[in-house]
């Protein structure tokens, strides 16, 4: 008697129901949700970065400036670093117990972050840039400390002692950068300033990836070959800088024991031939395990050796500005070579007096530049902005301002270095604020001679010299000559920027600049015999002390090869320090290989201290 | 496998379909164990000391068991059923005193490198004993005495195994309730059990999420009131509804008490994780998530043999025993899962068919015993790996690594097939 035969269908129904529900759930996991495969890969694949060599940096003549050296980081898997004899570890690494815990806490934090991003599993830098002693000590004892390993990477090695500000230095990737760019991992070295920073994307090369299988306990379980993630590291391409390092070194020797800056540019290309700041530092200080320590010292040094005056420092251009004012005067039709003005010890207007040094009077345009007459330029300034063709002084001034800006003044030039200063060309708004709404030309007359609110960086001054050399245009100054085999040059460094002053007028001003180093000129006695140097001296008033010595120049007059600006802080007259330094550098560059004509002057400059 | 040929009454053999499904499942098990314990993309290597090698030895033992059963006299099975049961009970008592502790449970006898788990054999013995009892002439699952004896037959080993602290194996004995349904256990008892589970889950959700009891109570009361109102002509319905409502309320309070006061933290965690009440990426939650990742990573055709990183890199826990299904899911994908389900549920259906063709209550009860135990294992084990059921550590029959379970399930299946062969 079997009363419950039909119950068999309940069983078959129950089995079918469970099978169906389970298959639906499995279908959801396997087919509908496609995140799981990636999660599985992220779990088990550890992508270990292979560090490429950074670009080797050469100067324009192929001279080696910067190359690489193998360095080591101490890496830790916090999850595996159990039962470490901390005392012994600290003893071997010559660190304090406090440091140990600090480093470990940071590493633990960083490894967590990386796990979260599913980029790398579990490991992080414990100490970067081991010293030779630390490296060999830990290498011998690594077996004592589970979870620790040593990872090679490369650091910079400088073949030269100079060029610090233009080369820049490396530093560990900042938290901000790490948050912004997933390319970097904590402890990575990255260009912080200089060429190293601007061209970081090229110079760093391309990190390679070696993938390994890694189990739940972060134990490596062999290399994951034939994997889409694997890639070799690619070294950064050779980087050719526009710098002429012989000139750079020579200039640095001249500026030794002084405070100031030199920028030299090849006018036809905008290539920066030399970028010198004093005080500076030896780039070799900022490598390896000493990097952080040296950096802190440099940072607090009252002499500010890290300060890149050439692009960050701003100075009133003083009389060097007269060249630009003269050009604008010509363009505005208020100045011709034959225009003469008298000078009786300065410019007098009512109670206003702008002093001038004794010189033959009156002068024409050429003479006014050669002997740098202040009265001539005060008159010119008023002719420009009080020009009757403008309804009022402000429209006159606006015309002047527009011309000035076309020389790249009052705004960043776009040099390939970080932190460039704009300088200042006073706007009408600024002048209103300073002098009240109804100012007159006489109230801002100091602009005529490059004083007052007008401020230029040494880079902008050098660029003005290059503009005059080119007779009306410039290419944004830059430190790159070419990257890689194809000598890649960014397009922005091929484009000519024209000023609002016509090419016609430049020769009139150049005629005057040629007189500066000739008898009667303000820099007579500093010239070089066989080179036609066109220049202008300047003295920038310094409310904090001795005036700054300024000089801009280019040479030779025909087909100029070099334009230069020199500023020696607290150096007094332009002719005293800035002119000889510039002219010696011009000689060094143009007469390469010849005996210096002015060994006496060279010796005097090199051995003098100015501060 | 003895004398396999076409099924004919006058020349009886072990059921060919079942034997082949068994063979295929055991081979799938061996391959999965080998894969789960290999390195990624490892070239073939084999040794008898490896886990897969040991599984092969167990399989050899299983073949000897099958041959022994095939050539034995079927009468012995019937004759020794109670003796075997008594022996299994004794072993399960002895293990409480003499066993060694493995991960918190004292359920193993150790012999050198090998171990025997008497609880596995208790399943077989219990299935036999219940079949024998209900197969005895004149006895049916009816009347207090018969019901009490039948229940004690499987509740006794269950309690012993609970005492061994092996909750998973103990729960398996609940599958005998399912067997008894075929023998006349009223359906409402099983439905009540399901209802109680629903109440328990609802209560746990309330406890864990802090939803007010009043809402649920109010809704249920309203439901009861509606039934009472519309069924006011039917006195029996009113009484039944009120009784169910009262019993449910009492049970709910009891569950609430047990859940908050008796269960330990980790036990609550397991339940809450499955009910999706808790996000936890460490420990239990981590294991469950890894298990789901493993299966999900298989996608349609799987990552390929020896390519499942989830199972080989230790992310999935116990990848060659309780979580062996992850290897199948990860390496063979949905296609592999479909084939596997086809084979496994094919075997279950086949056993039901065989059980129904038995002429004796002994054969039928044994058949349902086999199929219900297997079903319980499969449902719990796979349900656990895909995150539908809390983690309960029981093996996937024929697939998971382990001698005791393989031998016990082989014994269970082939004893029934032998009985089926000799059916009258
Ligand atoms: Zn004068």
PDB file of C-alpha atoms in Angstrom, chain A residues 1-8 10-16 18-27 29-31 33-37 39-41 43-44 121 213-217 219 221-222, chain B residues 39-40 140 178-179 181-182 184-185 286-287 289-290 293 295-297 299-300 303 309-310 312-315 325 329 333-334 337 341 345 349 352 356 364 368 371-372 375 379 382-383 386 388-389:
ATOM      1  CA  UNK A   1       0.000   0.000   0.000  1.00  0.00           C
ATOM      2  CA  UNK A   2       1.695   3.212  -1.121  1.00  0.00           C
ATOM      3  CA  UNK A   3      -0.541   6.171  -0.380  1.00  0.00           C
ATOM      4  CA  UNK A   4       1.940   8.937  -1.198  1.00  0.00           C
ATOM      5  CA  UNK A   5       3.195   7.985  -4.658  1.00  0.00           C
ATOM      6  CA  UNK A   6       2.369  11.451  -6.036  1.00  0.00           C
ATOM      7  CA  UNK A   7       4.656  13.107  -3.537  1.00  0.00           C
ATOM      8  CA  UNK A   8       7.553  12.169  -5.823  1.00  0.00           C
ATOM      9  CA  UNK A  10       7.099  17.464  -4.852  1.00  0.00           C
ATOM     10  CA  UNK A  11      10.700  16.212  -4.670  1.00  0.00           C
ATOM     11  CA  UNK A  12      11.326  16.671  -8.372  1.00  0.00           C
ATOM     12  CA  UNK A  13       9.749  20.128  -8.170  1.00  0.00           C
ATOM     13  CA  UNK A  14      11.868  21.094  -5.178  1.00  0.00           C
ATOM     14  CA  UNK A  15      15.098  19.927  -6.855  1.00  0.00           C
ATOM     15  CA  UNK A  16      14.222  21.778 -10.046  1.00  0.00           C
ATOM     16  CA  UNK A  18      16.659  24.960  -6.255  1.00  0.00           C
ATOM     17  CA  UNK A  19      18.630  24.222  -9.427  1.00  0.00           C
ATOM     18  CA  UNK A  20      16.836  27.056 -11.212  1.00  0.00           C
ATOM     19  CA  UNK A  21      17.346  29.608  -8.428  1.00  0.00           C
ATOM     20  CA  UNK A  22      21.014  28.707  -8.171  1.00  0.00           C
ATOM     21  CA  UNK A  23      21.541  28.890 -11.916  1.00  0.00           C
ATOM     22  CA  UNK A  24      19.918  32.321 -11.976  1.00  0.00           C
ATOM     23  CA  UNK A  25      22.247  33.520  -9.228  1.00  0.00           C
ATOM     24  CA  UNK A  26      25.276  32.043 -11.038  1.00  0.00           C
ATOM     25  CA  UNK A  27      24.084  33.634 -14.271  1.00  0.00           C
ATOM     26  CA  UNK A  29      27.514  36.544 -11.171  1.00  0.00           C
ATOM     27  CA  UNK A  30      29.057  35.205 -14.351  1.00  0.00           C
ATOM     28  CA  UNK A  31      27.190  36.856 -17.177  1.00  0.00           C
ATOM     29  CA  UNK A  33      28.068  41.342 -13.771  1.00  0.00           C
ATOM     30  CA  UNK A  34      31.373  41.742 -15.551  1.00  0.00           C
ATOM     31  CA  UNK A  35      33.310  43.326 -12.674  1.00  0.00           C
ATOM     32  CA  UNK A  36      34.308  40.064 -11.147  1.00  0.00           C
ATOM     33  CA  UNK A  37      36.967  39.110 -13.660  1.00  0.00           C
ATOM     34  CA  UNK A  39      38.466  41.987  -9.380  1.00  0.00           C
ATOM     35  CA  UNK A  40      40.036  38.557  -9.662  1.00  0.00           C
ATOM     36  CA  UNK A  41      42.885  39.958 -11.744  1.00  0.00           C
ATOM     37  CA  UNK A  43      43.583  40.323  -6.493  1.00  0.00           C
ATOM     38  CA  UNK A  44      46.209  38.039  -7.872  1.00  0.00           C
ATOM     39  CA  UNK A 121      49.220  44.951  -3.797  1.00  0.00           C
ATOM     40  CA  UNK A 213      51.229  36.200  -9.330  1.00  0.00           C
ATOM     41  CA  UNK A 214      50.731  37.011  -5.726  1.00  0.00           C
ATOM     42  CA  UNK A 215      48.602  35.067  -3.299  1.00  0.00           C
ATOM     43  CA  UNK A 216      46.442  36.185  -0.431  1.00  0.00           C
ATOM     44  CA  UNK A 217      49.430  36.435   1.883  1.00  0.00           C
ATOM     45  CA  UNK A 219      53.712  35.823  -1.368  1.00  0.00           C
ATOM     46  CA  UNK A 221      53.970  32.820  -6.862  1.00  0.00           C
ATOM     47  CA  UNK A 222      55.978  33.241 -10.026  1.00  0.00           C
TER      48      UNK A 222
ATOM     49  CA  UNK B  39      50.003  26.679  -9.387  1.00  0.00           C
ATOM     50  CA  UNK B  40      48.651  28.888 -12.158  1.00  0.00           C
ATOM     51  CA  UNK B 140       4.413   2.572   8.881  1.00  0.00           C
ATOM     52  CA  UNK B 178      12.442  15.389   3.841  1.00  0.00           C
ATOM     53  CA  UNK B 179      12.681  11.572   3.541  1.00  0.00           C
ATOM     54  CA  UNK B 181       7.535  13.363   3.830  1.00  0.00           C
ATOM     55  CA  UNK B 182       7.489  10.584   1.243  1.00  0.00           C
ATOM     56  CA  UNK B 184       3.535  10.211   5.102  1.00  0.00           C
ATOM     57  CA  UNK B 185       4.867  13.015   7.251  1.00  0.00           C
ATOM     58  CA  UNK B 286      35.984  38.650   2.590  1.00  0.00           C
ATOM     59  CA  UNK B 287      35.723  34.895   2.068  1.00  0.00           C
ATOM     60  CA  UNK B 289      33.166  37.995  -1.575  1.00  0.00           C
ATOM     61  CA  UNK B 290      36.203  36.080  -2.833  1.00  0.00           C
ATOM     62  CA  UNK B 293      34.494  36.806  -7.353  1.00  0.00           C
ATOM     63  CA  UNK B 295      32.628  32.194  -9.731  1.00  0.00           C
ATOM     64  CA  UNK B 296      31.825  35.545 -11.340  1.00  0.00           C
ATOM     65  CA  UNK B 297      35.271  35.684 -12.945  1.00  0.00           C
ATOM     66  CA  UNK B 299      32.012  34.367 -17.095  1.00  0.00           C
ATOM     67  CA  UNK B 300      30.569  32.361 -19.968  1.00  0.00           C
ATOM     68  CA  UNK B 303      39.077  31.231 -17.417  1.00  0.00           C
ATOM     69  CA  UNK B 309      43.758  32.617  -9.850  1.00  0.00           C
ATOM     70  CA  UNK B 310      41.095  33.112  -7.209  1.00  0.00           C
ATOM     71  CA  UNK B 312      44.903  28.939  -6.586  1.00  0.00           C
ATOM     72  CA  UNK B 313      46.175  32.019  -4.797  1.00  0.00           C
ATOM     73  CA  UNK B 314      44.385  31.352  -1.563  1.00  0.00           C
ATOM     74  CA  UNK B 315      41.745  34.045  -1.960  1.00  0.00           C
ATOM     75  CA  UNK B 325      32.611  24.565  -6.595  1.00  0.00           C
ATOM     76  CA  UNK B 329      32.773  28.079 -11.692  1.00  0.00           C
ATOM     77  CA  UNK B 333      32.362  29.261 -16.542  1.00  0.00           C
ATOM     78  CA  UNK B 334      28.622  29.160 -16.999  1.00  0.00           C
ATOM     79  CA  UNK B 337      28.248  25.005 -14.410  1.00  0.00           C
ATOM     80  CA  UNK B 341      24.243  20.890 -12.763  1.00  0.00           C
ATOM     81  CA  UNK B 345      20.642  16.973 -10.764  1.00  0.00           C
ATOM     82  CA  UNK B 349      16.333  12.679 -10.551  1.00  0.00           C
ATOM     83  CA  UNK B 352      14.140   9.390  -7.269  1.00  0.00           C
ATOM     84  CA  UNK B 356       9.975   4.879  -6.883  1.00  0.00           C
ATOM     85  CA  UNK B 364      12.226   3.188  -1.240  1.00  0.00           C
ATOM     86  CA  UNK B 368      14.945   8.746  -0.613  1.00  0.00           C
ATOM     87  CA  UNK B 371      18.745  11.488  -2.586  1.00  0.00           C
ATOM     88  CA  UNK B 372      17.747  13.759   0.300  1.00  0.00           C
ATOM     89  CA  UNK B 375      20.400  17.149  -2.209  1.00  0.00           C
ATOM     90  CA  UNK B 379      21.986  22.832  -1.920  1.00  0.00           C
ATOM     91  CA  UNK B 382      26.707  25.484  -3.634  1.00  0.00           C
ATOM     92  CA  UNK B 383      24.271  27.907  -2.019  1.00  0.00           C
ATOM     93  CA  UNK B 386      27.285  31.694  -4.431  1.00  0.00           C
ATOM     94  CA  UNK B 388      22.608  32.467  -0.947  1.00  0.00           C
ATOM     95  CA  UNK B 389      23.042  30.466   2.240  1.00  0.00           C
TER      96      UNK B 389
END
